[in-house]
Amino acid sequence: MQVEVERKFVCDSDIQQKLQQIGAVCLGQREFRDQYFDSDDFTLTLRDFWLRKRDASWELKRPSASRRSVERSSERLCTNYRELTDPREIKAELTEVMRTESCADDEEFESWLQRLTLKCFAEFTTVRRSYALGDEGDGTRVRVDLDQADFGYCVGEIEVLVSDGEDTTLAMRRIEEAALKLGLAGEKKVQGKMEVYLKRFHPHHYTQLLDAHVL
Ligand code: V4E
């Protein structure tokens, strides 16, 4: 299993030029539609669990168990999440967090999910342009995504994947270096697409997540 260590940033109009200048290689552009699901009382998101259907695939993002207290402010800008894509693993996590019953192994994932009566609380399309930065000889692959969501919000992400349980210090250092090369000053946490979406379209849900310190 892998952990996504990432830092979001505000996209300036000249970001693509800056990426070119530092030798980033464009990996292409793609478009995907995300639908996020939760119970009426927000059992998942209040625990920082994010269940989504990205186009036809189910994914679950949950906080990484390897989260530790961070001292440096630049590190506080990074988030660590595990991303599960195997339906059996997603089912096991949801069974635990929702305190629901598991099912016979042969039951279809989607029909099991239907019994949880989760509702779609957010749905939007993202156009994503991705870039790869050369590694520094240590095998760390830094990726930069520029996301444009259809509700009128743009955000960038610098991301490194690490193996579950691996120390994330090197990943955070590489992310910080990439941010410096791109001239991304500032220690302010940048809002993700979901934060902006909920604030705009579901303020009640947004306030609950703020009060629970999830956002
Ligand atoms: C983890 C999370 C959410 C789920 C969406 O994650 P995000 O990385 O924002 O979306 P996206 O489309 O870039 O996913 P990817 O393709 O990279 O997997 S919504 C809120 N969170 C928590 C969260 C947080 N607390 N703070 C920050 C800065 N980001 C996310």
Short mmCIF file of C-alpha atoms and ligand atoms in Angstrom, two decimals:
data_model
loop_
_atom_site.label_atom_id
_atom_site.label_comp_id
_atom_site.label_asym_id
_atom_site.label_seq_id
_atom_site.Cartn_x
_atom_site.Cartn_y
_atom_site.Cartn_z
CA MET A 1 0.00 0.00 0.00
CA GLN A 2 1.20 3.50 -0.72
CA VAL A 3 0.93 6.80 1.09
CA GLU A 4 0.45 10.03 -0.81
CA VAL A 5 2.44 12.89 0.68
CA GLU A 6 1.29 16.12 -0.90
CA ARG A 7 1.28 19.86 -0.65
CA LYS A 8 -1.29 22.04 -2.36
CA PHE A 9 -0.46 25.42 -3.84
CA VAL A 10 -2.19 28.34 -5.52
CA CYS A 11 -1.77 28.21 -9.32
CA ASP A 12 -0.47 31.45 -10.85
CA SER A 13 -0.99 32.13 -14.55
CA ASP A 14 2.74 31.54 -15.17
CA ILE A 15 3.00 28.19 -13.38
CA GLN A 16 3.28 26.17 -16.61
CA GLN A 17 6.16 28.36 -17.75
CA LYS A 18 7.90 27.92 -14.38
CA LEU A 19 7.48 24.13 -14.61
CA GLN A 20 9.10 24.18 -18.07
CA GLN A 21 11.97 26.35 -16.77
CA ILE A 22 12.82 23.85 -14.01
CA GLY A 23 12.81 20.98 -16.50
CA ALA A 24 9.52 19.34 -15.54
CA VAL A 25 8.19 16.91 -18.14
CA CYS A 26 4.52 17.17 -19.04
CA LEU A 27 2.84 13.77 -18.65
CA GLY A 28 -0.39 14.87 -20.31
CA GLN A 29 -3.86 16.00 -19.47
CA ARG A 30 -6.91 14.02 -18.43
CA GLU A 31 -10.41 14.67 -17.23
CA PHE A 32 -12.25 12.75 -14.50
CA ARG A 33 -15.50 13.01 -12.60
CA ASP A 34 -15.53 12.47 -8.83
CA GLN A 35 -18.58 11.58 -6.74
CA TYR A 36 -18.02 11.61 -2.96
CA PHE A 37 -20.23 9.61 -0.57
CA ASP A 38 -21.08 9.70 3.12
CA SER A 39 -23.88 8.87 5.57
CA ASP A 40 -26.45 11.49 6.63
CA ASP A 41 -24.53 12.11 9.86
CA PHE A 42 -21.14 12.33 8.07
CA THR A 43 -19.67 9.22 9.73
CA LEU A 44 -16.89 8.98 7.13
CA THR A 45 -15.79 12.53 6.50
CA LEU A 46 -15.86 13.46 10.21
CA ARG A 47 -13.18 10.77 10.59
CA ASP A 48 -11.32 12.16 7.56
CA PHE A 49 -12.34 9.18 5.36
CA TRP A 50 -13.10 10.15 1.76
CA LEU A 51 -14.98 7.57 -0.30
CA ARG A 52 -15.29 8.46 -3.94
CA LYS A 53 -16.16 7.03 -7.30
CA ARG A 54 -13.69 8.43 -9.81
CA ASP A 55 -15.26 7.77 -13.21
CA ALA A 56 -16.03 4.02 -12.83
CA SER A 57 -13.53 3.19 -10.03
CA TRP A 58 -14.08 3.24 -6.28
CA GLU A 59 -11.34 4.80 -4.13
CA LEU A 60 -10.98 5.48 -0.42
CA LYS A 61 -8.59 8.09 0.93
CA ARG A 62 -7.91 7.81 4.63
CA PRO A 63 -5.31 9.38 6.91
CA SER A 64 -2.03 7.54 7.00
CA ALA A 65 -1.33 5.66 10.23
CA SER A 66 2.25 6.89 10.03
CA ARG A 67 1.22 10.47 10.74
CA ARG A 68 3.52 12.02 13.33
CA SER A 69 3.72 15.41 14.96
CA VAL A 70 5.62 17.82 12.74
CA GLU A 71 7.68 20.69 14.02
CA ARG A 72 8.58 22.60 10.88
CA SER A 73 5.92 24.87 9.41
CA SER A 74 6.81 23.80 5.85
CA GLU A 75 6.02 20.20 6.82
CA ARG A 76 2.66 21.24 8.25
CA LEU A 77 1.66 22.20 4.69
CA CYS A 78 1.92 18.54 3.66
CA THR A 79 -0.81 15.95 4.10
CA ASN A 80 -0.38 12.16 4.25
CA TYR A 81 -3.19 9.93 3.02
CA ARG A 82 -3.45 6.29 2.08
CA GLU A 83 -5.36 5.65 -1.08
CA LEU A 84 -7.16 2.31 -1.36
CA THR A 85 -8.45 1.10 -4.71
CA ASP A 86 -9.00 -2.62 -4.04
CA PRO A 87 -12.74 -3.10 -3.28
CA ARG A 88 -11.92 -5.79 -0.66
CA GLU A 89 -9.66 -3.37 1.23
CA ILE A 90 -12.21 -0.56 0.92
CA LYS A 91 -14.91 -2.90 2.25
CA ALA A 92 -12.74 -3.90 5.23
CA GLU A 93 -12.03 -0.25 6.13
CA LEU A 94 -15.67 0.81 5.75
CA THR A 95 -16.88 -2.16 7.78
CA GLU A 96 -14.65 -1.03 10.64
CA VAL A 97 -15.26 2.70 10.52
CA MET A 98 -19.03 2.40 9.98
CA ARG A 99 -19.34 -0.46 12.48
CA THR A 100 -21.40 -2.36 9.97
CA GLU A 101 -21.52 -6.03 9.09
CA SER A 102 -19.24 -7.45 6.50
CA CYS A 103 -20.71 -9.61 3.78
CA ALA A 104 -20.21 -12.92 2.10
CA ASP A 105 -17.09 -12.77 -0.05
CA ASP A 106 -19.09 -13.37 -3.19
CA GLU A 107 -21.41 -10.40 -2.67
CA GLU A 108 -20.81 -7.69 -5.23
CA PHE A 109 -19.02 -4.66 -3.75
CA GLU A 110 -21.57 -2.22 -5.16
CA SER A 111 -24.60 -4.11 -3.85
CA TRP A 112 -22.97 -4.32 -0.40
CA LEU A 113 -22.29 -0.58 -0.59
CA GLN A 114 -25.93 0.11 -1.48
CA ARG A 115 -26.99 -1.43 1.82
CA LEU A 116 -24.99 1.27 3.63
CA THR A 117 -27.37 3.87 2.06
CA LEU A 118 -24.62 6.42 1.61
CA LYS A 119 -25.48 9.63 -0.22
CA CYS A 120 -23.47 11.51 -2.82
CA PHE A 121 -22.64 14.87 -1.22
CA ALA A 122 -20.24 16.26 -3.84
CA GLU A 123 -19.86 15.76 -7.55
CA PHE A 124 -17.52 17.62 -9.86
CA THR A 125 -15.27 17.21 -12.88
CA THR A 126 -11.55 18.01 -12.84
CA VAL A 127 -9.24 18.66 -15.77
CA ARG A 128 -5.76 17.66 -14.59
CA ARG A 129 -2.43 18.42 -16.25
CA SER A 130 0.43 16.40 -14.75
CA TYR A 131 4.18 16.94 -14.69
CA ALA A 132 7.12 14.85 -13.52
CA LEU A 133 10.23 16.37 -11.94
CA GLY A 134 13.55 14.59 -12.34
CA ASP A 135 14.64 12.66 -9.27
CA GLU A 136 17.63 13.82 -7.25
CA GLY A 137 19.38 10.48 -7.58
CA ASP A 138 17.56 8.99 -4.59
CA GLY A 139 14.65 7.50 -6.54
CA THR A 140 12.10 9.98 -5.18
CA ARG A 141 9.61 10.81 -7.90
CA VAL A 142 8.01 14.21 -7.54
CA ARG A 143 4.85 14.85 -9.48
CA VAL A 144 3.00 18.11 -9.94
CA ASP A 145 -0.70 18.19 -10.82
CA LEU A 146 -2.53 21.30 -11.96
CA ASP A 147 -6.25 20.83 -11.36
CA GLN A 148 -9.09 22.88 -12.76
CA ALA A 149 -12.49 21.97 -11.28
CA ASP A 150 -15.71 22.67 -13.14
CA PHE A 151 -17.13 24.79 -10.31
CA GLY A 152 -14.47 27.41 -10.98
CA TYR A 153 -11.51 26.58 -8.76
CA CYS A 154 -7.89 25.86 -9.70
CA VAL A 155 -5.32 24.32 -7.40
CA GLY A 156 -1.90 22.72 -7.78
CA GLU A 157 -0.43 19.75 -5.88
CA ILE A 158 3.15 18.60 -5.43
CA GLU A 159 3.08 14.91 -4.62
CA VAL A 160 5.42 12.06 -3.69
CA LEU A 161 4.31 8.46 -3.15
CA VAL A 162 6.00 6.49 -0.37
CA SER A 163 5.50 2.93 0.80
CA ASP A 164 3.25 2.48 3.81
CA GLY A 165 5.32 2.63 7.01
CA GLU A 166 8.25 4.36 5.28
CA ASP A 167 9.57 7.59 6.78
CA THR A 168 8.06 10.56 4.99
CA THR A 169 10.87 13.01 5.86
CA LEU A 170 12.65 12.65 2.51
CA ALA A 171 9.37 13.00 0.60
CA MET A 172 8.57 16.22 2.48
CA ARG A 173 12.08 17.56 1.82
CA ARG A 174 11.70 16.90 -1.91
CA ILE A 175 8.29 18.58 -1.91
CA GLU A 176 9.73 21.61 -0.12
CA GLU A 177 12.61 21.80 -2.64
CA ALA A 178 10.21 21.61 -5.57
CA ALA A 179 8.05 24.34 -4.00
CA LEU A 180 11.13 26.58 -3.63
CA LYS A 181 12.16 25.98 -7.26
CA LEU A 182 8.66 26.96 -8.35
CA GLY A 183 8.86 30.11 -6.27
CA LEU A 184 5.98 29.05 -4.05
CA ALA A 185 6.54 31.21 -1.05
CA GLY A 186 4.26 31.37 1.95
CA GLU A 187 3.43 29.16 4.82
CA LYS A 188 -0.33 29.38 4.44
CA LYS A 189 -2.29 26.17 3.96
CA VAL A 190 -4.05 26.21 0.60
CA GLN A 191 -7.66 25.10 0.24
CA GLY A 192 -8.35 21.93 -1.69
CA LYS A 193 -11.20 21.48 -4.16
CA MET A 194 -13.42 19.82 -1.54
CA GLU A 195 -12.99 22.60 0.97
CA VAL A 196 -14.04 25.22 -1.56
CA TYR A 197 -16.88 23.03 -2.88
CA LEU A 198 -18.39 22.37 0.57
CA LYS A 199 -18.01 25.96 1.73
CA ARG A 200 -19.89 27.07 -1.39
CA PHE A 201 -22.54 24.36 -1.75
CA HIS A 202 -22.88 22.60 1.65
CA PRO A 203 -21.95 25.09 4.40
CA HIS A 204 -23.52 22.93 7.16
CA HIS A 205 -21.29 19.95 6.28
CA TYR A 206 -18.31 22.30 5.92
CA THR A 207 -18.85 23.82 9.39
CA GLN A 208 -19.03 20.36 10.98
CA LEU A 209 -15.72 19.38 9.37
CA LEU A 210 -14.10 22.62 10.52
CA ASP A 211 -15.36 22.08 14.08
CA ALA A 212 -13.96 18.53 14.00
CA HIS A 213 -10.61 19.92 12.72
CA VAL A 214 -10.82 17.69 9.62
CA LEU A 215 -10.51 20.70 7.31
C1 V4E B 1 -8.14 13.86 1.58
C2 V4E B 1 -9.18 14.90 1.47
C3 V4E B 1 -10.16 14.91 0.51
C4 V4E B 1 -10.33 13.94 -0.60
C5 V4E B 1 -9.84 14.57 -1.86
O1 V4E B 1 -8.46 14.67 -1.77
P1 V4E B 1 -7.65 15.75 -2.63
O2 V4E B 1 -6.22 15.37 -2.58
O3 V4E B 1 -7.98 17.12 -2.14
O4 V4E B 1 -8.31 15.58 -4.07
P2 V4E B 1 -7.63 15.14 -5.45
O5 V4E B 1 -8.68 15.22 -6.49
O6 V4E B 1 -6.43 15.98 -5.70
O7 V4E B 1 -7.21 13.66 -5.17
P3 V4E B 1 -5.96 12.84 -5.76
O8 V4E B 1 -6.19 12.67 -7.23
O9 V4E B 1 -4.70 13.62 -5.45
O10 V4E B 1 -6.00 11.52 -5.02
S1 V4E B 1 -11.16 16.24 0.72
C6 V4E B 1 -10.32 16.75 2.06
N1 V4E B 1 -9.30 15.96 2.34
C7 V4E B 1 -8.45 16.26 3.45
C8 V4E B 1 -7.45 17.35 3.11
C9 V4E B 1 -7.03 18.26 4.09
N2 V4E B 1 -7.49 18.17 5.34
N3 V4E B 1 -6.16 19.24 3.79
C10 V4E B 1 -5.68 19.35 2.54
C11 V4E B 1 -4.71 20.45 2.20
N4 V4E B 1 -6.06 18.51 1.56
C12 V4E B 1 -6.92 17.50 1.84
#
